[in-house]
Amino acid sequence: MVVVPYTYTEEPNFKPDNNRLPPCNIEAEEGILGGILLDPNAIYRIKDRLKPEHFYIGAHKDIYQACLRLCKKGQPTDLLHVTSWLSDQELLIRIGGRNKLASLFDRVVSAVNIDSLAFLVIENAWRREAIRKANELEQLAYDTQTEWAEVSVAFENKIKTIFSAPVAPTKEENQLWHYNQLISELENIYLKTSNPGLKLYKLQELANASPGRRVKDLEDLYMKSLCATVESRKTLDELEEEVGTQGRKWLLGGILPQATTALVIADGGVGKTKFLYDLLHCIAEGKNWNGFPATADSRRVLIYQGDESKHDMLQALNKRGFKPGTEVRKKTGVRFGWNTDAMPTLYEDAAEFKPAIVMIDSLTFVNRYSLYDENRTEYSRPVLELNKFAAETGITVVIVHHTNKNGGSRGTTAVRNAVSEVIKLEKDPNPSANPQEKILTIEKSRSRRFPTSYRLFFNEEDFSFSLLEEVGQELGSPDMSTKDQIIKFLQEHANIKFEAEEVARHISTTSGNARRCLSQLARDGLVSLDERSFSGTAKLYYIAREPGNCSTETPLQTATVTLSPRITFENDSSPCQSEVARESPEMYKNNGSPRDHLMITLKDHLCNELQNNTEQDYLGNVKQGDHLSMPEIAVLPNPESEKKINVQTDHLITFAGNVDSVSNSEGDPVRRSQGDHEVIQGDRDRIDDNGDILQTLPPSPLKRDDFEEKGIYWSPRLNNQVMVWKLFKSLPEAEVYQAGNPIDKIRVKLSELYPLPEFKVGEEVAVLDEHKKFKDRVFTISAVHPGGIWIERKTRAGTDGYGPFQPSQLRKLSG
């Protein structure tokens, strides 16, 4: 026997507290029962919340049970009926006889506070339950014969039942809580367990813990939960604030949208896999695909392959251009053997590799472990999970599938209905067609015109596809020539918005012809359309491209900014990229914040023209009507009021079409009416060597260790307060909830979060006396950024916006 000195032993307090009653409120219990006997309608206010087991006194449980039974039969719960029921059940003597009931009846004068009394009884019942669970945990800890893993799981489950269950629930609330708990456990199994055998084992364990349920029942519940996501009701203004005014974002304009799921179907041997390799090569290289524009210099692509062997796949990719030493090869990742039971692996790849697109070849292979036949609706469950993945991460998922004998998507129609885009590839049915000619048909699209067919030619030398023509429209038609000119002009002036009349003048065509062609290009996703303007009537057309892209390509080139709200991509810098663009890739995200109005500098606008000329040389050759513009809008010139711009001295570049009054030599701010913002020069504005304004965003003062889960912070990008829900250990990112939207989580970078500002959006403020023109006016804060605060004021003509101001320049009028 080993003797341990007393001073080296712990001395926990195991002494039970036997001198105190367990938590209870006997007076509240008597008040509830007396109120029910006095007012038979009172029980309907508490019967769904208060249960017999919540009472501490056994006699009170029996009396309340009698009242519930009478209520269920539609009989009154007065003194006479309750006494009779207890007597019939031989319980009257056990509860204390008629004297007990009479004393309860005499104790109360009203049942008006029965709800609050019920809450007190339920709260004390939960406290007693916590004591019981604690005693069970104590005994479990003493049981050294039980493995610690089982002990820890039991501890977690028992504590979870105490603290996660809703206090005093109604029947519906209780059912909803149990349902949400079950769905949460199912999501944890399906999305975090890669091993198919272990997944089935966990499902069986969960089914055994839910009496009367089978694994199939759990599958059905999870399937329904994927289909039944209903968001809260929104006004159109709230919806526009959420999604912004930009059109659909694309990876390849008109072919592959961003953050969506697409189904590519074809018969065996047609070439659907090689067709997708061709698209992926263009996305990885940042080059247009047959005039359908890539929207960034380069992006990462990920291939989940199951139908091709490793040798065949590598040979096909090398032939297409994914050769050793090339950049596209470095941007490409592959994985073999993936299946839909390994959904956690997909999320891990998204976080670590950060692809812009994931190609899955094919649905039949990755869904091979499904418990359902492909003709069953439940077979589409993985597609619904991929929809959720695409929405959460901003990554496009392309699924390869086969056609049936009728030429449609094989299996259940639920698969086709679940995706946003359906692209079909088939051999050209024309008997005189070349065997290498294919027909590409957009059969379904939530982003562009459909159905639309294109005739392609497969090049066996390099496994690429060439676009021959759109079926039903010859490439030599006058409209095609006009469209080519429009695309070239808009791509040379990327991110600048033009009216149809401006485009017509620049390409020397009629306004009607330009308007018709622009409408068709916008309909097909090749050109972006913004129908909002200062006048509220003009349609504005533009081609958007991520910062850093200044190259010009000829055939049908368009681009649309495609920035994921959750996963960002690495972009190579360009000598034509301005400092403004480099500082914030979100600057083109039009969410109503002032950052949408950051200016494109002279270097941005003329980057393609200044290869051999200086800026001053080029300014001397600018034609009448050429613009130096913000990405928000470019307008027709007004010769009567257009102001000459001195790049070396003026702080702002303005347009007469937008301006009511222009900046003068004393530095008065420019005013833009009806929604545009007025830039007040402050300490945070800097001027570069070219005289262009660089509106900087100071780094967040918060370090990673400063952030806490459940902490409240300010997001300038979202223009809203956010609560951190989850911090990632391996990534400088967090999942957050926005104020006013406690349902949808968003992933943001920690560097984008700041301490809560002194001023909040929506507050009324006044500008201090140093700005005389703002004296005695009331403004509303429209946006709060680390670089300054933006305010607005409604007028008869619309809304005037001003900024940025520093907090010291404003005074609160409310709150």
Short mmCIF file of C-alpha atoms in Angstrom, two decimals, residues 155-498:
data_model
loop_
_atom_site.label_atom_id
_atom_site.label_comp_id
_atom_site.label_asym_id
_atom_site.label_seq_id
_atom_site.Cartn_x
_atom_site.Cartn_y
_atom_site.Cartn_z
CA PHE A 155 -21.68 14.36 -20.30
CA GLU A 156 -22.13 16.35 -23.52
CA ASN A 157 -25.56 14.89 -24.27
CA LYS A 158 -26.91 15.38 -20.77
CA ILE A 159 -25.71 18.97 -20.53
CA LYS A 160 -27.05 19.70 -24.02
CA THR A 161 -30.54 18.54 -23.04
CA ILE A 162 -30.50 20.92 -20.09
CA PHE A 163 -29.27 24.11 -21.71
CA SER A 164 -30.31 23.83 -25.36
CA ALA A 165 -33.97 22.97 -24.89
CA PRO A 166 -36.39 25.95 -24.91
CA VAL A 167 -37.77 26.98 -21.53
CA ALA A 168 -41.54 26.67 -21.18
CA PRO A 169 -42.26 25.63 -24.77
CA THR A 170 -45.62 25.23 -26.36
CA LYS A 171 -46.33 21.93 -28.06
CA GLU A 172 -45.40 23.39 -31.46
CA GLU A 173 -42.22 25.00 -30.07
CA ASN A 174 -41.20 21.72 -28.48
CA GLN A 175 -41.75 19.83 -31.73
CA LEU A 176 -39.80 22.46 -33.69
CA TRP A 177 -36.93 22.28 -31.22
CA HIS A 178 -36.72 18.49 -31.48
CA TYR A 179 -36.93 18.73 -35.29
CA ASN A 180 -34.12 21.30 -35.46
CA GLN A 181 -31.98 19.18 -33.16
CA LEU A 182 -32.51 16.14 -35.37
CA ILE A 183 -31.76 18.04 -38.60
CA SER A 184 -28.62 19.51 -37.02
CA GLU A 185 -27.40 16.01 -36.14
CA LEU A 186 -28.20 14.79 -39.66
CA GLU A 187 -26.29 17.70 -41.24
CA ASN A 188 -23.35 16.89 -38.98
CA ILE A 189 -23.42 13.27 -40.18
CA TYR A 190 -23.88 14.00 -43.88
CA LEU A 191 -21.51 16.97 -44.17
CA LYS A 192 -18.77 16.04 -41.70
CA THR A 193 -18.45 12.26 -42.02
CA SER A 194 -16.59 11.14 -45.13
CA ASN A 195 -16.43 7.40 -44.45
CA PRO A 196 -19.61 5.83 -45.96
CA GLY A 197 -19.60 2.94 -43.47
CA LEU A 198 -19.20 5.24 -40.49
CA LYS A 199 -21.92 7.49 -41.87
CA LEU A 200 -24.37 4.58 -42.07
CA TYR A 201 -23.37 3.48 -38.56
CA LYS A 202 -24.10 6.95 -37.18
CA LEU A 203 -27.43 7.03 -38.98
CA GLN A 204 -28.38 3.68 -37.48
CA GLU A 205 -27.38 4.88 -34.02
CA LEU A 206 -29.46 8.02 -34.44
CA ALA A 207 -32.42 5.97 -35.66
CA ASN A 208 -32.16 3.68 -32.63
CA ALA A 209 -32.13 6.73 -30.35
CA SER A 210 -35.34 7.97 -32.02
CA PRO A 211 -38.03 5.37 -31.19
CA GLY A 212 -40.11 4.33 -34.18
CA ARG A 213 -37.74 5.78 -36.81
CA ARG A 214 -35.70 3.95 -39.42
CA VAL A 215 -32.66 5.09 -41.39
CA LYS A 216 -34.94 5.64 -44.40
CA ASP A 217 -37.13 7.93 -42.28
CA LEU A 218 -34.07 10.00 -41.39
CA GLU A 219 -33.08 10.17 -45.08
CA ASP A 220 -36.57 11.43 -45.95
CA LEU A 221 -36.48 14.07 -43.20
CA TYR A 222 -33.10 15.34 -44.35
CA MET A 223 -34.25 15.41 -47.97
CA LYS A 224 -37.31 17.47 -47.04
CA SER A 225 -35.17 19.87 -45.00
CA LEU A 226 -33.05 20.58 -48.10
CA CYS A 227 -36.16 21.35 -50.14
CA ALA A 228 -38.06 23.37 -47.56
CA THR A 229 -35.74 26.31 -46.85
CA VAL A 230 -37.98 29.39 -46.76
CA GLU A 231 -36.42 32.78 -46.14
CA SER A 232 -38.09 35.60 -44.29
CA ARG A 233 -40.34 37.97 -46.23
CA LYS A 234 -38.57 41.00 -47.72
CA THR A 235 -39.60 44.18 -49.45
CA LEU A 236 -38.15 44.87 -52.89
CA ASP A 237 -35.94 47.59 -51.39
CA GLU A 238 -34.54 45.10 -48.88
CA LEU A 239 -33.98 42.58 -51.66
CA GLU A 240 -32.12 45.13 -53.78
CA GLU A 241 -30.01 46.11 -50.81
CA GLU A 242 -29.13 42.45 -50.29
CA VAL A 243 -28.26 41.45 -53.86
CA GLY A 244 -27.18 44.84 -55.22
CA THR A 245 -27.98 46.27 -58.61
CA GLN A 246 -25.37 44.36 -60.58
CA GLY A 247 -26.60 41.67 -62.96
CA ARG A 248 -25.68 38.02 -62.82
CA LYS A 249 -21.99 37.36 -62.19
CA TRP A 250 -20.24 34.96 -64.55
CA LEU A 251 -17.15 32.81 -64.80
CA LEU A 252 -17.60 32.69 -68.57
CA GLY A 253 -20.13 35.32 -69.62
CA GLY A 254 -23.23 33.76 -71.14
CA ILE A 255 -22.11 30.17 -70.43
CA LEU A 256 -21.17 29.55 -66.78
CA PRO A 257 -22.58 31.79 -64.03
CA GLN A 258 -20.88 32.07 -60.68
CA ALA A 259 -22.14 30.48 -57.44
CA THR A 260 -24.57 28.11 -59.09
CA THR A 261 -24.97 24.51 -60.23
CA ALA A 262 -24.96 23.50 -63.89
CA LEU A 263 -25.78 20.15 -65.49
CA VAL A 264 -23.95 19.18 -68.70
CA ILE A 265 -25.71 16.27 -70.40
CA ALA A 266 -24.75 14.27 -73.46
CA ASP A 267 -24.77 10.76 -74.83
CA GLY A 268 -21.70 8.59 -74.33
CA GLY A 269 -18.81 9.41 -76.66
CA VAL A 270 -20.05 12.84 -77.77
CA GLY A 271 -17.26 14.68 -75.93
CA LYS A 272 -18.86 16.34 -72.93
CA THR A 273 -15.80 15.79 -70.71
CA LYS A 274 -13.39 17.25 -73.29
CA PHE A 275 -15.84 20.14 -73.79
CA LEU A 276 -15.62 20.96 -70.07
CA TYR A 277 -11.82 20.60 -70.10
CA ASP A 278 -11.85 23.27 -72.82
CA LEU A 279 -13.97 25.60 -70.66
CA LEU A 280 -11.81 24.97 -67.58
CA HIS A 281 -8.66 25.77 -69.56
CA CYS A 282 -10.08 29.17 -70.52
CA ILE A 283 -11.15 29.89 -66.94
CA ALA A 284 -7.75 28.88 -65.52
CA GLU A 285 -5.92 30.92 -68.17
CA GLY A 286 -8.28 33.89 -67.99
CA LYS A 287 -9.00 33.80 -71.73
CA ASN A 288 -12.31 34.08 -73.53
CA TRP A 289 -13.97 30.93 -74.84
CA ASN A 290 -15.11 31.61 -78.41
CA GLY A 291 -16.16 35.12 -77.50
CA PHE A 292 -17.82 34.16 -74.22
CA PRO A 293 -15.67 36.21 -71.83
CA ALA A 294 -13.62 35.04 -68.91
CA THR A 295 -14.09 37.44 -66.01
CA ALA A 296 -10.65 37.34 -64.37
CA ASP A 297 -7.01 36.94 -65.36
CA SER A 298 -6.96 33.42 -63.96
CA ARG A 299 -8.89 31.26 -61.54
CA ARG A 300 -8.34 27.94 -59.80
CA VAL A 301 -10.27 24.96 -61.13
CA LEU A 302 -10.89 21.61 -59.46
CA ILE A 303 -11.83 18.33 -61.16
CA TYR A 304 -13.51 15.43 -59.38
CA GLN A 305 -13.02 12.59 -61.82
CA GLY A 306 -14.64 9.17 -61.70
CA ASP A 307 -15.49 8.14 -65.23
CA GLU A 308 -12.02 8.54 -66.79
CA SER A 309 -8.90 6.69 -65.76
CA LYS A 310 -5.98 8.70 -64.42
CA HIS A 311 -3.93 8.01 -67.56
CA ASP A 312 -6.71 9.03 -69.98
CA MET A 313 -7.50 12.16 -68.01
CA LEU A 314 -3.87 13.32 -67.82
CA GLN A 315 -3.39 12.68 -71.53
CA ALA A 316 -6.52 14.67 -72.44
CA LEU A 317 -5.58 17.59 -70.16
CA ASN A 318 -2.03 17.75 -71.50
CA LYS A 319 -3.32 17.76 -75.06
CA ARG A 320 -5.73 20.61 -74.26
CA GLY A 321 -2.94 22.77 -72.85
CA PHE A 322 -2.54 21.81 -69.18
CA LYS A 323 1.12 21.07 -69.88
CA PRO A 324 3.98 20.92 -67.34
CA GLY A 325 5.36 24.33 -66.45
CA THR A 326 2.24 26.27 -67.51
CA GLU A 327 0.27 28.52 -65.19
CA VAL A 328 -2.99 26.70 -65.93
CA ARG A 329 -1.44 23.48 -64.64
CA LYS A 330 -0.60 25.20 -61.34
CA LYS A 331 -4.16 26.50 -61.09
CA THR A 332 -5.71 23.04 -61.53
CA GLY A 333 -6.44 20.43 -58.87
CA VAL A 334 -7.77 16.89 -59.32
CA ARG A 335 -9.29 14.28 -57.05
CA PHE A 336 -10.29 10.72 -57.89
CA GLY A 337 -12.86 8.47 -56.27
CA TRP A 338 -14.93 11.23 -54.65
CA ASN A 339 -18.55 10.43 -53.91
CA THR A 340 -21.44 12.38 -52.46
CA ASP A 341 -21.03 10.65 -49.11
CA ALA A 342 -17.69 12.47 -48.85
CA MET A 343 -19.28 15.94 -48.93
CA PRO A 344 -16.98 17.14 -46.09
CA THR A 345 -14.02 16.65 -48.44
CA LEU A 346 -15.58 19.10 -50.89
CA TYR A 347 -15.89 21.74 -48.17
CA GLU A 348 -12.27 21.14 -47.14
CA ASP A 349 -11.07 21.55 -50.73
CA ALA A 350 -13.10 24.75 -51.03
CA ALA A 351 -11.42 26.22 -47.96
CA GLU A 352 -7.88 25.08 -48.76
CA PHE A 353 -7.60 25.12 -52.57
CA LYS A 354 -10.14 27.92 -53.19
CA PRO A 355 -11.35 26.91 -56.66
CA ALA A 356 -13.72 29.07 -58.66
CA ILE A 357 -15.33 26.03 -60.27
CA VAL A 358 -15.63 22.34 -59.46
CA MET A 359 -16.26 19.84 -62.27
CA ILE A 360 -17.87 16.55 -61.17
CA ASP A 361 -17.64 13.69 -63.66
CA SER A 362 -20.14 12.15 -63.38
CA LEU A 363 -23.34 12.16 -61.31
CA THR A 364 -23.77 8.42 -61.79
CA PHE A 365 -20.29 7.72 -60.43
CA VAL A 366 -20.30 10.07 -57.41
CA ASN A 367 -23.81 8.97 -56.43
CA ARG A 368 -23.01 5.27 -56.69
CA TYR A 369 -23.58 4.68 -52.96
CA SER A 370 -27.06 6.15 -53.02
CA LEU A 371 -29.77 4.06 -51.38
CA TYR A 372 -32.21 5.09 -54.10
CA ASP A 373 -32.75 4.24 -57.74
CA GLU A 374 -31.92 7.06 -60.18
CA ASN A 375 -35.61 7.32 -61.11
CA ARG A 376 -36.57 8.18 -57.51
CA THR A 377 -36.88 11.80 -56.45
CA GLU A 378 -34.60 11.10 -53.48
CA TYR A 379 -31.77 10.42 -55.96
CA SER A 380 -31.45 14.19 -56.39
CA ARG A 381 -30.50 14.78 -52.73
CA PRO A 382 -26.76 15.28 -53.50
CA VAL A 383 -27.65 17.90 -56.13
CA LEU A 384 -29.59 19.84 -53.50
CA GLU A 385 -26.57 19.60 -51.19
CA LEU A 386 -24.36 20.92 -54.00
CA ASN A 387 -26.82 23.82 -54.45
CA LYS A 388 -26.31 24.67 -50.81
CA PHE A 389 -22.53 24.36 -51.21
CA ALA A 390 -22.52 26.70 -54.22
CA ALA A 391 -24.65 29.29 -52.40
CA GLU A 392 -22.47 29.20 -49.28
CA THR A 393 -19.07 29.29 -50.97
CA GLY A 394 -19.71 31.21 -54.20
CA ILE A 395 -18.19 28.33 -56.18
CA THR A 396 -19.75 27.09 -59.43
CA VAL A 397 -20.40 23.34 -59.57
CA VAL A 398 -20.68 21.67 -62.99
CA ILE A 399 -22.10 18.13 -62.98
CA VAL A 400 -21.64 15.77 -65.91
CA HIS A 401 -24.62 13.51 -66.58
CA HIS A 402 -25.85 11.24 -69.34
CA THR A 403 -28.88 11.51 -71.59
CA ASN A 404 -31.65 8.95 -71.92
CA LYS A 405 -32.88 7.40 -75.17
CA ASN A 406 -35.18 10.41 -75.72
CA GLY A 407 -32.30 12.88 -75.46
CA GLY A 408 -33.25 14.23 -72.06
CA SER A 409 -31.49 14.04 -68.72
CA ARG A 410 -31.32 10.44 -67.51
CA GLY A 411 -33.23 9.42 -64.40
CA THR A 412 -35.55 11.49 -62.26
CA THR A 413 -36.55 14.95 -63.48
CA ALA A 414 -35.80 16.19 -59.95
CA VAL A 415 -32.10 16.38 -60.91
CA ARG A 416 -32.81 18.67 -63.86
CA ASN A 417 -35.21 20.77 -61.80
CA ALA A 418 -32.70 21.20 -58.99
CA VAL A 419 -29.92 22.84 -61.04
CA SER A 420 -29.91 26.38 -62.38
CA GLU A 421 -28.36 25.67 -65.79
CA VAL A 422 -28.74 22.73 -68.18
CA ILE A 423 -26.35 22.50 -71.14
CA LYS A 424 -26.74 19.75 -73.72
CA LEU A 425 -24.06 18.59 -76.16
CA GLU A 426 -24.94 16.36 -79.11
CA LYS A 427 -23.76 15.43 -82.57
CA ASP A 428 -24.99 17.59 -85.42
CA PRO A 429 -28.05 15.75 -86.77
CA ASN A 430 -27.54 17.20 -90.26
CA PRO A 431 -26.53 14.26 -92.53
CA SER A 432 -24.08 16.46 -94.41
CA ALA A 433 -22.38 17.73 -91.27
CA ASN A 434 -18.76 16.92 -90.43
CA PRO A 435 -18.48 14.16 -87.78
CA GLN A 436 -16.59 16.61 -85.56
CA GLU A 437 -19.40 19.16 -85.61
CA LYS A 438 -21.47 19.34 -82.41
CA ILE A 439 -24.59 21.21 -81.32
CA LEU A 440 -24.41 22.97 -77.97
CA THR A 441 -27.84 23.88 -76.57
CA ILE A 442 -28.64 25.99 -73.52
CA GLU A 443 -31.77 24.06 -72.49
CA LYS A 444 -32.34 25.77 -69.16
CA SER A 445 -30.93 28.93 -67.66
CA ARG A 446 -31.87 31.25 -64.84
CA SER A 447 -29.35 33.79 -66.11
CA ARG A 448 -29.85 34.24 -69.86
CA ARG A 449 -32.04 33.50 -72.91
CA PHE A 450 -32.88 29.85 -73.56
CA PRO A 451 -33.23 27.63 -75.44
CA THR A 452 -30.35 28.69 -77.66
CA SER A 453 -28.14 26.46 -79.82
CA TYR A 454 -24.62 26.93 -81.16
CA ARG A 455 -22.77 24.89 -83.77
CA LEU A 456 -19.29 23.85 -82.58
CA PHE A 457 -16.34 22.14 -84.22
CA PHE A 458 -14.12 19.77 -82.21
CA ASN A 459 -10.42 20.17 -83.00
CA GLU A 460 -8.74 16.80 -82.59
CA GLU A 461 -5.26 18.32 -82.61
CA ASP A 462 -5.62 20.18 -79.31
CA PHE A 463 -9.01 19.00 -77.99
CA SER A 464 -10.48 22.50 -78.22
CA PHE A 465 -13.90 23.54 -79.51
CA SER A 466 -14.49 26.32 -82.04
CA LEU A 467 -17.76 28.21 -82.34
CA LEU A 468 -19.00 28.13 -85.93
CA GLU A 469 -22.28 29.99 -85.59
CA GLU A 470 -25.44 30.40 -83.60
CA VAL A 471 -28.06 28.08 -85.03
CA GLY A 472 -30.56 30.19 -86.96
CA GLN A 473 -28.29 33.21 -87.27
CA GLU A 474 -25.39 33.43 -89.70
CA LEU A 475 -22.15 34.94 -88.47
CA GLY A 476 -21.93 37.21 -91.52
CA SER A 477 -25.13 39.09 -90.74
CA PRO A 478 -24.97 42.88 -90.14
CA ASP A 479 -26.05 42.42 -86.52
CA MET A 480 -23.04 40.20 -85.80
CA SER A 481 -20.68 42.86 -87.15
CA THR A 482 -22.34 45.50 -84.94
CA LYS A 483 -22.18 43.21 -81.92
CA ASP A 484 -18.47 42.61 -82.47
CA GLN A 485 -17.86 46.37 -82.53
CA ILE A 486 -19.95 46.88 -79.40
CA ILE A 487 -18.09 44.16 -77.53
CA LYS A 488 -14.73 45.59 -78.56
CA PHE A 489 -15.69 49.13 -77.52
CA LEU A 490 -17.16 48.12 -74.14
CA GLN A 491 -14.21 45.87 -73.35
CA GLU A 492 -11.81 48.69 -74.07
CA HIS A 493 -13.80 50.76 -71.57
CA ALA A 494 -14.47 48.01 -69.02
CA ASN A 495 -16.47 48.87 -65.89
CA ILE A 496 -17.81 52.09 -67.43
CA LYS A 497 -21.53 52.33 -68.13
CA PHE A 498 -22.87 53.81 -71.37
#
